[in-house]
Amino acid sequence: MNHDEARTVVIDAIGVIAPDADPTAIAGDDDLLEELELDSIDLVGIATRIHEQTGIEIPERDYHHLGTFDGFVAYVAAADDRAQP
Amino acid sequence: MPVADDTTTIDFRLPSLGSDMDDGTIIEWTVAVGDSVTKGDTLLAVETEKGDIDVETWDSGVITEICAEPGTRVPVGTVIARIATAGGHSPASEIEPPPDPTPTSAPAPPPATPPATRVVVSASPARGAERPTVSPRLVYWPTPAGPTADPTAAAPRPRDDGWDRIADPMRRAIARTMSRANREIPHYHVQQTIDLGAGQRWLTERNENAPVAERVVMAALLTKATARAARAVPELNGHWTDEGLQPAADVNISLIVRRRDGGVVAPVLHRADQLDVAETMSRLTDLSTRAKSDDLTSADLAGATITITNLGDRGVDAVLGVIQPPQVALVGFGRTDLRPVVADGAVAARTTVIATLSGDHRASDGQTAARFLRTLDRALQEPETL
C-alpha cells in the first residue's frame, strides 16, 4: 500500500471511531491520542476498523507505532512488506 | 382511569435522566395517538442539558393521548402521554425490571407538584391517580434529602442561582450536580497502589491470540474487578435516601465518558457483576461509542449504583473524584504505568495503577473503603477468575 492509500485508510478509521475528531488538523508528529483525545477503547476500535477494511492486522505489541499520525500511516503503508514471507 | 374492564390507562411521565435534571424540552414524538407500542420502544426525543436523549416506554399498549407538544419545556415528573394497556398494568415483578436505584418498598408516591422532599418519579406509570404503584423504573427527583440537607435548598431551585453565568449547558449541569454533591456529601478519599503485572500478562496473552475485534483493554479488567468489589462491599454500592443507606441489589456502574467537545456523560453498565470480561469489554465499547456520538437512550442513563472515573488514558497519576448523588461511592483510576515498588527488600519497576475510592461518610468510613480496595486488588491479582 502506498503512502496516500495508507493515509486514506487511517483517516477513514479515525473518522468512524471519532467522527468529531479531525486527524488532518493536527501536526503529523503530534501525539495522536492526546491531540484527538482518543482512549484505549478508541484505539481497539480503530485497529478493528482497519482490519475490516484492509485485512491488516495490528497486534497489540505494535500499538507504540501508532502514537503519531505520521507513524500510524507509515505503519499501515509498510504492512504489505511485513506480510511478505 | 380504566377505558374498559381489562384496560388500564397509565400516565407516562418525563423521567429524570440525570441526578440533577430538572426539566427537558420535547424535541419530537416518534409515536402518535392510536399507535401500538411495546416495552422498549422509543416514544420521544428529549433535549436535556446533557444532550438529546431517546425516552423509551416500559409498558406495552396503545397511545391514547400526547400531552406535551414538541418545543415544550416540561419539568421532570410531568405526565407527557397516556398509554392504554390491555389487561391492566403488569405488576412490577412480571416486568423484566430495568436496574433500579430504589427498593420497590420505597415510600411516598410522587405528588402532583414538585415536592419539598425527595420522592421518586417514574417514566413507567402508576395505576390510578390516588395510589400510584411504585414501578421498577424509578429515578430520583433532584432534591436534597436527609438531616444534613440545607432546608432552603429543598424547594425547587431557581434557575438563576449563578449557574446561568456558565454558557455551556453541559458544563452548567456538571457544575450543579457537583456543587450539590459537595454541599451534601461529607466526602472522604482513600487510595491504593495496585500491582497490575498479573493483569497485564493475562491481557497480553489473551489479546495475542484473539482477533482484533475481541481484544480487551485494561479499562475493562479494572471495571470488572470494581464490579466484584462493589458486590462484596454493599455499603459502597447503593444510594443515600431519607431512610439512610439503601444498598442496591444490582451493581450498575456509571462510567464517566469524556467527550471531545469537553463535556462528560455517564452511561450505566448495568449488572456489571454478572458480566464476564469479554462482555464487559463489548458493553464498554458500545456505551463509550454511543456516549460520544449522542446516541444514548434513557435506559442507558438510569439506575447507577456506583461510579468509575478512569483518567488513565489522560496520563494522570490518580483522580480523587466527587460522588454523584444519590450514590455513595466513586472509584477513580489513574494511569497504568511502570513505577518503582519495593519487593523483597529491593526496588523494582512494576506495572501499577493508583486506585482511589471517594466515599460518603454518612454511609461508610475509611475502613469500609479499605476493604473495597483490598477486594479490588485481590481480584486484579487473579484476572483469570474475573
Short mmCIF file of C-alpha atoms in Angstrom, two decimals:
data_model
loop_
_atom_site.label_atom_id
_atom_site.label_comp_id
_atom_site.label_asym_id
_atom_site.label_seq_id
_atom_site.Cartn_x
_atom_site.Cartn_y
_atom_site.Cartn_z
CA MET A 1 0.00 0.00 0.00
CA ASN A 2 1.41 3.39 -0.88
CA HIS A 3 1.54 6.33 1.46
CA ASP A 4 -1.56 8.06 0.12
CA GLU A 5 -3.65 4.90 0.34
CA ALA A 6 -2.45 4.29 3.87
CA ARG A 7 -3.29 7.86 4.79
CA THR A 8 -6.84 7.39 3.48
CA VAL A 9 -7.22 4.18 5.48
CA VAL A 10 -6.08 5.82 8.71
CA ILE A 11 -8.27 8.90 8.24
CA ASP A 12 -11.27 6.69 7.47
CA ALA A 13 -10.77 4.57 10.60
CA ILE A 14 -10.33 7.56 12.89
CA GLY A 15 -13.38 9.17 11.26
CA VAL A 16 -15.53 6.15 12.05
CA ILE A 17 -14.46 5.83 15.66
CA ALA A 18 -14.11 9.52 16.42
CA PRO A 19 -16.32 11.33 13.90
CA ASP A 20 -15.84 14.69 15.58
CA ALA A 21 -12.04 14.47 15.55
CA ASP A 22 -10.07 15.76 12.56
CA PRO A 23 -6.74 13.96 12.20
CA THR A 24 -5.70 16.23 9.33
CA ALA A 25 -5.92 19.28 11.58
CA ILE A 26 -3.00 18.20 13.76
CA ALA A 27 0.71 18.06 13.02
CA GLY A 28 1.94 14.69 11.76
CA ASP A 29 4.23 14.21 14.72
CA ASP A 30 1.79 15.28 17.43
CA ASP A 31 0.67 12.73 19.98
CA LEU A 32 -2.38 11.27 18.25
CA LEU A 33 -4.12 10.00 21.37
CA GLU A 34 -3.59 13.23 23.21
CA GLU A 35 -4.45 15.63 20.43
CA LEU A 36 -7.57 13.77 19.35
CA GLU A 37 -8.42 12.71 22.93
CA LEU A 38 -8.57 9.06 21.95
CA ASP A 39 -8.59 6.39 24.64
CA SER A 40 -7.61 2.73 24.67
CA ILE A 41 -11.11 1.66 23.67
CA ASP A 42 -11.00 4.01 20.66
CA LEU A 43 -7.64 2.53 19.65
CA VAL A 44 -9.05 -1.01 19.60
CA GLY A 45 -11.95 0.32 17.51
CA ILE A 46 -9.58 1.95 15.03
CA ALA A 47 -7.48 -1.22 14.72
CA THR A 48 -10.66 -3.24 14.21
CA ARG A 49 -11.89 -0.90 11.51
CA ILE A 50 -8.57 -1.04 9.65
CA HIS A 51 -8.60 -4.83 9.86
CA GLU A 52 -12.14 -4.97 8.48
CA GLN A 53 -11.33 -2.59 5.64
CA THR A 54 -7.91 -3.86 4.59
CA GLY A 55 -7.19 -7.15 6.34
CA ILE A 56 -4.16 -5.58 8.01
CA GLU A 57 -3.54 -6.99 11.47
CA ILE A 58 -2.22 -4.57 14.08
CA PRO A 59 -1.06 -6.67 17.01
CA GLU A 60 -1.18 -5.03 20.41
CA ARG A 61 2.62 -5.08 20.70
CA ASP A 62 2.77 -2.70 17.72
CA TYR A 63 0.49 -0.06 19.26
CA HIS A 64 3.52 2.06 20.07
CA HIS A 65 3.93 2.68 16.31
CA LEU A 66 0.54 4.36 16.29
CA GLY A 67 1.40 7.21 18.62
CA THR A 68 1.58 9.86 15.89
CA PHE A 69 -0.40 10.33 12.69
CA ASP A 70 2.72 10.02 10.52
CA GLY A 71 3.84 6.92 12.40
CA PHE A 72 0.42 5.36 12.03
CA VAL A 73 0.33 5.99 8.27
CA ALA A 74 3.88 4.65 7.84
CA TYR A 75 2.97 1.53 9.82
CA VAL A 76 -0.09 0.83 7.65
CA ALA A 77 1.84 1.58 4.44
CA ALA A 78 4.51 -0.95 5.43
CA ALA A 79 2.03 -3.65 6.38
CA ASP A 80 2.27 -5.40 2.99
CA ASP A 81 6.05 -5.64 3.31
CA ARG A 82 5.77 -7.21 6.76
CA ALA A 83 3.28 -9.72 5.45
CA GLN A 84 5.80 -10.94 2.80
CA PRO A 85 7.26 -14.32 3.72
CA MET B 1 -58.90 5.82 34.53
CA PRO B 2 -59.97 2.46 33.10
CA VAL B 3 -61.11 2.54 29.49
CA ALA B 4 -62.66 -0.89 29.71
CA ASP B 5 -62.69 -3.56 32.37
CA ASP B 6 -59.49 -5.14 31.21
CA THR B 7 -57.76 -1.95 30.08
CA THR B 8 -55.89 0.48 32.24
CA THR B 9 -54.72 3.89 31.19
CA ILE B 10 -51.38 4.76 32.62
CA ASP B 11 -49.54 8.04 32.86
CA PHE B 12 -46.25 8.29 31.05
CA ARG B 13 -44.10 10.84 32.87
CA LEU B 14 -40.94 12.62 31.84
CA PRO B 15 -38.23 10.66 33.66
CA SER B 16 -35.21 12.14 35.32
CA LEU B 17 -32.27 11.30 33.06
CA GLY B 18 -29.55 12.50 35.35
CA SER B 19 -29.12 13.27 39.01
CA ASP B 20 -29.65 16.97 38.56
CA MET B 21 -32.08 17.17 35.68
CA ASP B 22 -34.98 19.50 36.44
CA ASP B 23 -36.73 19.58 33.11
CA GLY B 24 -36.46 18.68 29.46
CA THR B 25 -37.69 20.02 26.15
CA ILE B 26 -39.69 17.71 23.90
CA ILE B 27 -37.91 17.53 20.55
CA GLU B 28 -40.26 15.17 18.76
CA TRP B 29 -42.60 12.29 19.27
CA THR B 30 -41.85 9.15 17.30
CA VAL B 31 -45.35 7.82 18.01
CA ALA B 32 -48.83 9.28 17.54
CA VAL B 33 -52.17 8.79 19.27
CA GLY B 34 -53.54 5.39 18.28
CA ASP B 35 -50.13 3.78 17.79
CA SER B 36 -49.40 0.49 19.49
CA VAL B 37 -46.18 0.46 21.46
CA THR B 38 -44.18 -2.33 23.00
CA LYS B 39 -41.97 -2.23 26.06
CA GLY B 40 -38.61 -0.81 25.00
CA ASP B 41 -39.95 1.28 22.11
CA THR B 42 -38.69 4.83 21.86
CA LEU B 43 -41.60 7.23 22.28
CA LEU B 44 -39.89 10.56 22.01
CA ALA B 45 -36.65 12.50 21.99
CA VAL B 46 -35.98 14.99 24.77
CA GLU B 47 -33.39 17.75 24.88
CA THR B 48 -31.63 17.97 28.23
CA GLU B 49 -28.58 19.79 29.47
CA LYS B 50 -26.64 16.59 28.96
CA GLY B 51 -27.67 16.13 25.37
CA ASP B 52 -30.55 14.73 23.39
CA ILE B 53 -31.97 11.53 24.82
CA ASP B 54 -34.41 8.98 23.42
CA VAL B 55 -37.01 8.06 26.01
CA GLU B 56 -38.44 4.56 25.99
CA THR B 57 -41.58 3.04 27.41
CA TRP B 58 -41.56 0.16 29.84
CA ASP B 59 -45.15 -0.74 29.13
CA SER B 60 -46.93 -2.06 26.09
CA GLY B 61 -50.24 -0.68 24.92
CA VAL B 62 -51.85 1.98 22.76
CA ILE B 63 -51.08 5.67 22.96
CA THR B 64 -54.32 7.40 23.90
CA GLU B 65 -53.07 10.90 24.49
CA ILE B 66 -49.99 13.02 23.96
CA CYS B 67 -49.97 15.86 26.48
CA ALA B 68 -46.83 17.82 25.56
CA GLU B 69 -46.13 19.21 22.13
CA PRO B 70 -42.66 19.39 20.57
CA GLY B 71 -40.87 22.51 21.73
CA THR B 72 -42.47 22.43 25.17
CA ARG B 73 -40.19 22.52 28.19
CA VAL B 74 -41.65 20.35 30.96
CA PRO B 75 -40.47 19.55 34.49
CA VAL B 76 -39.36 16.05 35.38
CA GLY B 77 -42.34 14.01 36.54
CA THR B 78 -44.89 15.72 34.28
CA VAL B 79 -47.37 13.43 32.56
CA ILE B 80 -46.50 13.75 28.87
CA ALA B 81 -48.57 10.93 27.41
CA ARG B 82 -51.09 8.28 28.34
CA ILE B 83 -50.98 4.64 27.33
CA ALA B 84 -53.88 2.17 27.46
CA THR B 85 -52.56 -1.22 28.43
CA ALA B 86 -54.59 -4.36 27.83
CA GLY B 87 -55.16 -6.45 30.90
CA GLY B 88 -54.08 -3.70 33.20
CA HIS B 89 -50.64 -2.65 34.16
CA SER B 90 -48.48 -5.66 34.77
CA PRO B 91 -47.17 -5.98 38.29
CA ALA B 92 -43.66 -4.83 38.76
CA SER B 93 -42.42 -8.34 39.37
CA GLU B 94 -43.60 -9.53 35.98
CA ILE B 95 -41.79 -6.85 34.10
CA GLU B 96 -38.22 -7.63 33.48
CA PRO B 97 -37.12 -4.75 35.61
CA PRO B 98 -34.53 -2.35 34.45
CA PRO B 99 -32.00 -1.76 37.15
CA ASP B 100 -33.48 0.36 39.82
CA PRO B 101 -31.85 2.72 42.24
CA THR B 102 -34.65 2.44 44.73
CA PRO B 103 -36.08 -0.53 46.57
CA THR B 104 -39.60 -1.36 45.45
CA SER B 105 -40.75 -0.87 49.00
CA ALA B 106 -39.91 2.78 48.57
CA PRO B 107 -42.33 5.20 50.16
CA ALA B 108 -44.24 8.21 49.01
CA PRO B 109 -45.83 8.35 45.61
CA PRO B 110 -44.93 11.44 43.65
CA PRO B 111 -47.16 14.39 44.44
CA ALA B 112 -48.60 16.42 41.63
CA THR B 113 -46.44 19.42 42.33
CA PRO B 114 -42.70 19.49 42.71
CA PRO B 115 -42.04 18.06 46.13
CA ALA B 116 -40.18 19.52 49.02
CA THR B 117 -38.55 16.24 49.91
CA ARG B 118 -37.03 13.50 47.87
CA VAL B 119 -39.60 11.48 46.06
CA VAL B 120 -39.49 9.05 43.25
CA VAL B 121 -40.88 9.72 39.84
CA SER B 122 -41.37 7.26 37.13
CA ALA B 123 -41.44 7.06 33.39
CA SER B 124 -43.41 3.99 33.98
CA PRO B 125 -46.65 4.59 35.33
CA ALA B 126 -48.87 4.26 38.15
CA ARG B 127 -52.24 2.71 38.20
CA GLY B 128 -54.89 5.19 39.30
CA ALA B 129 -54.33 8.70 40.44
CA GLU B 130 -54.58 8.43 44.17
CA ARG B 131 -52.35 5.47 44.86
CA PRO B 132 -49.64 5.02 42.28
CA THR B 133 -47.79 1.78 42.38
CA VAL B 134 -44.05 2.06 42.60
CA SER B 135 -42.85 0.71 39.31
CA PRO B 136 -39.48 -0.86 38.72
CA ARG B 137 -38.39 2.16 36.79
CA LEU B 138 -37.77 4.77 39.42
CA VAL B 139 -35.47 7.67 39.32
CA TYR B 140 -34.76 10.39 41.78
CA TRP B 141 -36.17 13.81 41.80
CA PRO B 142 -33.14 16.01 42.22
CA THR B 143 -33.72 17.41 45.67
CA PRO B 144 -31.52 17.27 48.69
CA ALA B 145 -32.55 14.99 51.48
CA GLY B 146 -31.62 13.88 54.92
CA PRO B 147 -30.80 15.72 58.08
CA THR B 148 -27.76 17.40 56.61
CA ALA B 149 -29.65 18.92 53.73
CA ASP B 150 -29.93 22.64 53.54
CA PRO B 151 -33.65 23.32 54.16
CA THR B 152 -33.67 26.28 51.83
CA ALA B 153 -32.38 24.07 49.06
CA ALA B 154 -35.26 21.64 49.39
CA ALA B 155 -37.52 23.78 47.29
CA PRO B 156 -37.10 23.54 43.54
CA ARG B 157 -34.01 25.52 42.81
CA PRO B 158 -34.41 28.75 40.90
CA ARG B 159 -32.58 28.74 37.60
CA ASP B 160 -30.70 31.94 38.36
CA ASP B 161 -28.57 30.59 41.20
CA GLY B 162 -25.39 31.60 39.42
CA TRP B 163 -25.04 28.63 37.11
CA ASP B 164 -26.65 30.55 34.28
CA ARG B 165 -23.42 32.51 34.02
CA ILE B 166 -21.88 29.30 32.67
CA ALA B 167 -22.60 29.44 28.96
CA ASP B 168 -22.24 25.76 28.07
CA PRO B 169 -25.34 23.81 29.17
CA MET B 170 -23.42 20.60 29.82
CA ARG B 171 -20.82 22.42 31.92
CA ARG B 172 -23.69 24.06 33.81
CA ALA B 173 -25.27 20.67 34.52
CA ILE B 174 -21.95 19.29 35.75
CA ALA B 175 -21.43 22.34 37.96
CA ARG B 176 -24.86 21.99 39.52
CA THR B 177 -24.53 18.28 40.21
CA MET B 178 -21.03 18.60 41.64
CA SER B 179 -21.98 21.63 43.71
CA ARG B 180 -24.85 19.70 45.21
CA ALA B 181 -22.56 16.73 45.84
CA ASN B 182 -20.01 18.88 47.61
CA ARG B 183 -22.72 20.60 49.65
CA GLU B 184 -24.50 17.44 50.78
CA ILE B 185 -21.97 14.65 50.84
CA PRO B 186 -19.26 14.52 53.52
CA HIS B 187 -16.59 13.04 51.26
CA TYR B 188 -13.54 11.07 52.28
CA HIS B 189 -10.87 9.64 49.97
CA VAL B 190 -8.53 6.67 50.22
CA GLN B 191 -6.08 5.39 47.66
CA GLN B 192 -4.07 2.27 47.00
CA THR B 193 -1.34 1.41 44.52
CA ILE B 194 -2.24 -1.89 42.86
CA ASP B 195 0.21 -4.14 41.04
CA LEU B 196 -1.14 -4.86 37.56
CA GLY B 197 1.62 -7.22 36.46
CA ALA B 198 -0.63 -10.28 36.59
CA GLY B 199 -3.46 -8.44 34.88
CA GLN B 200 -1.25 -7.12 32.12
CA ARG B 201 0.34 -10.53 31.43
CA TRP B 202 -3.09 -12.10 31.30
CA LEU B 203 -4.35 -9.44 28.88
CA THR B 204 -1.27 -9.62 26.65
CA GLU B 205 -1.54 -13.38 26.36
CA ARG B 206 -5.24 -13.25 25.70
CA ASN B 207 -5.02 -10.46 23.12
CA GLU B 208 -2.07 -12.07 21.30
CA ASN B 209 -4.32 -14.98 20.36
CA ALA B 210 -7.53 -13.04 19.84
CA PRO B 211 -8.88 -11.42 16.68
CA VAL B 212 -8.61 -7.64 16.94
CA ALA B 213 -12.35 -7.24 17.47
CA GLU B 214 -12.14 -9.42 20.61
CA ARG B 215 -9.25 -7.66 22.26
CA VAL B 216 -9.74 -6.49 25.81
CA VAL B 217 -8.19 -3.36 27.30
CA MET B 218 -7.09 -2.78 30.88
CA ALA B 219 -10.08 -0.50 31.48
CA ALA B 220 -12.39 -3.49 31.06
CA LEU B 221 -10.41 -5.53 33.58
CA LEU B 222 -10.48 -2.66 36.09
CA THR B 223 -14.22 -2.25 35.57
CA LYS B 224 -14.88 -5.94 36.09
CA ALA B 225 -12.76 -6.01 39.23
CA THR B 226 -14.61 -2.94 40.54
CA ALA B 227 -17.92 -4.73 39.99
CA ARG B 228 -16.68 -7.62 42.10
CA ALA B 229 -15.59 -5.31 44.90
CA ALA B 230 -18.92 -3.45 44.78
CA ARG B 231 -20.74 -6.74 45.11
CA ALA B 232 -18.56 -7.68 48.08
CA VAL B 233 -18.93 -4.35 49.90
CA PRO B 234 -22.62 -3.37 49.74
CA GLU B 235 -22.10 -0.28 51.91
CA LEU B 236 -20.48 1.36 48.89
CA ASN B 237 -22.95 0.20 46.24
CA GLY B 238 -26.31 1.90 46.56
CA HIS B 239 -27.97 5.18 47.42
CA TRP B 240 -28.35 7.64 50.24
CA THR B 241 -32.05 8.27 50.88
CA ASP B 242 -34.26 9.78 53.58
CA GLU B 243 -34.11 6.38 55.25
CA GLY B 244 -30.34 6.33 55.15
CA LEU B 245 -28.18 3.98 53.13
CA GLN B 246 -30.06 1.72 50.75
CA PRO B 247 -27.67 -0.89 49.38
CA ALA B 248 -28.62 -1.87 45.82
CA ALA B 249 -29.47 -5.36 44.65
CA ASP B 250 -27.51 -4.96 41.41
CA VAL B 251 -24.15 -3.46 40.58
CA ASN B 252 -24.84 -0.78 37.97
CA ILE B 253 -21.70 1.17 37.21
CA SER B 254 -21.93 4.74 35.99
CA LEU B 255 -18.99 5.28 33.64
CA ILE B 256 -17.69 8.80 33.23
CA VAL B 257 -17.11 9.17 29.49
CA ARG B 258 -15.32 12.26 28.26
CA ARG B 259 -16.50 13.75 25.03
CA ARG B 260 -14.20 15.51 22.67
CA ASP B 261 -16.32 18.66 22.98
CA GLY B 262 -15.19 18.89 26.59
CA GLY B 263 -18.22 17.60 28.43
CA VAL B 264 -18.82 14.32 30.16
CA VAL B 265 -21.70 11.89 30.11
CA ALA B 266 -22.29 8.99 32.46
CA PRO B 267 -23.87 5.96 30.79
CA VAL B 268 -24.53 2.99 33.04
CA LEU B 269 -23.09 -0.51 32.71
CA HIS B 270 -25.99 -2.48 34.17
CA ARG B 271 -25.46 -5.60 36.26
CA ALA B 272 -21.74 -5.36 35.77
CA ASP B 273 -21.15 -8.06 38.39
CA GLN B 274 -22.86 -10.59 36.15
CA LEU B 275 -20.79 -9.92 33.02
CA ASP B 276 -17.58 -11.71 32.13
CA VAL B 277 -14.55 -9.77 30.92
CA ALA B 278 -15.41 -10.14 27.22
CA GLU B 279 -18.97 -8.98 27.79
CA THR B 280 -17.70 -6.10 29.91
CA MET B 281 -15.40 -5.02 27.08
CA SER B 282 -18.10 -5.15 24.42
CA ARG B 283 -20.57 -3.25 26.61
CA LEU B 284 -17.91 -0.64 27.46
CA THR B 285 -17.14 -0.17 23.78
CA ASP B 286 -20.81 0.16 22.93
CA LEU B 287 -21.56 2.66 25.71
CA SER B 288 -18.43 4.68 25.04
CA THR B 289 -19.14 4.91 21.31
CA ARG B 290 -22.75 5.90 21.80
CA ALA B 291 -21.92 8.36 24.58
CA LYS B 292 -19.51 10.14 22.29
CA SER B 293 -21.95 10.23 19.37
CA ASP B 294 -25.01 11.44 21.33
CA ASP B 295 -26.80 8.16 20.86
CA LEU B 296 -27.76 7.19 24.42
CA THR B 297 -31.27 6.28 25.50
CA SER B 298 -32.95 6.96 28.82
CA ALA B 299 -32.32 3.36 29.86
CA ASP B 300 -28.58 3.88 29.37
CA LEU B 301 -28.58 6.66 31.96
CA ALA B 302 -30.77 5.18 34.66
CA GLY B 303 -30.15 3.14 37.75
CA ALA B 304 -26.48 3.73 38.59
CA THR B 305 -25.33 2.44 41.98
CA ILE B 306 -21.62 3.39 41.90
CA THR B 307 -19.35 5.37 39.56
CA ILE B 308 -16.00 4.78 37.88
CA THR B 309 -13.91 7.61 36.51
CA ASN B 310 -10.88 6.35 34.62
CA LEU B 311 -8.37 9.03 33.65
CA GLY B 312 -5.64 6.52 32.87
CA ASP B 313 -5.52 7.31 29.18
CA ARG B 314 -5.15 11.01 30.01
CA GLY B 315 -1.96 10.40 31.90
CA VAL B 316 -2.73 11.49 35.45
CA ASP B 317 -1.37 9.54 38.42
CA ALA B 318 -4.60 9.45 40.38
CA VAL B 319 -8.06 11.02 40.44
CA LEU B 320 -9.93 11.94 43.61
CA GLY B 321 -13.48 12.17 42.36
CA VAL B 322 -16.74 13.72 43.50
CA ILE B 323 -19.61 11.32 44.16
CA GLN B 324 -22.76 11.60 42.01
CA PRO B 325 -25.69 11.88 44.41
CA PRO B 326 -27.60 9.88 45.48
CA GLN B 327 -24.81 7.34 45.05
CA VAL B 328 -22.42 6.83 47.95
CA ALA B 329 -19.10 5.99 46.31
CA LEU B 330 -16.90 6.66 43.30
CA VAL B 331 -13.85 4.71 42.17
CA GLY B 332 -11.05 6.53 40.34
CA PHE B 333 -8.26 5.06 38.25
CA GLY B 334 -5.16 6.86 37.06
CA ARG B 335 -2.51 5.84 34.55
CA THR B 336 -1.30 2.27 34.27
CA ASP B 337 2.47 2.62 34.26
CA LEU B 338 5.81 1.29 35.44
CA ARG B 339 6.50 2.61 38.94
CA PRO B 340 9.16 1.84 41.50
CA VAL B 341 7.90 -0.68 44.03
CA VAL B 342 9.79 -2.23 46.93
CA ALA B 343 9.58 -6.00 46.65
CA ASP B 344 11.72 -8.48 48.61
CA GLY B 345 13.75 -5.62 50.06
CA ALA B 346 14.74 -4.16 46.70
CA VAL B 347 13.27 -1.54 44.43
CA ALA B 348 11.78 -3.00 41.29
CA ALA B 349 9.92 -1.48 38.34
CA ARG B 350 6.36 -2.80 38.34
CA THR B 351 3.27 -2.05 36.29
CA THR B 352 0.84 -0.43 38.71
CA VAL B 353 -2.27 1.71 38.88
CA ILE B 354 -3.34 4.05 41.66
CA ALA B 355 -6.94 3.27 42.55
CA THR B 356 -8.87 5.72 44.72
CA LEU B 357 -12.18 5.50 46.45
CA SER B 358 -14.31 8.53 47.29
CA GLY B 359 -16.86 7.60 49.94
CA ASP B 360 -19.84 9.23 51.65
CA HIS B 361 -19.19 9.44 55.38
CA ARG B 362 -22.92 9.25 56.10
CA ALA B 363 -22.88 5.71 54.71
CA SER B 364 -19.39 4.33 55.33
CA ASP B 365 -15.91 5.12 56.57
CA GLY B 366 -12.31 4.61 55.55
CA GLN B 367 -12.26 1.06 56.90
CA THR B 368 -15.05 0.08 54.53
CA ALA B 369 -13.23 1.75 51.66
CA ALA B 370 -10.03 -0.08 52.55
CA ARG B 371 -11.91 -3.37 52.39
CA PHE B 372 -13.22 -2.36 48.97
CA LEU B 373 -9.78 -1.54 47.61
CA ARG B 374 -8.29 -4.75 49.05
CA THR B 375 -11.01 -6.76 47.31
CA LEU B 376 -10.31 -4.87 44.10
CA ASP B 377 -6.58 -5.55 44.47
CA ARG B 378 -7.10 -9.26 45.08
CA ALA B 379 -9.39 -9.57 42.07
CA LEU B 380 -6.73 -7.98 39.86
CA GLN B 381 -4.10 -10.43 41.11
CA GLU B 382 -6.32 -13.26 39.83
CA PRO B 383 -7.51 -11.93 36.46
CA GLU B 384 -8.40 -15.43 35.26
CA THR B 385 -11.17 -15.53 37.87
CA LEU B 386 -12.82 -12.34 36.64
#
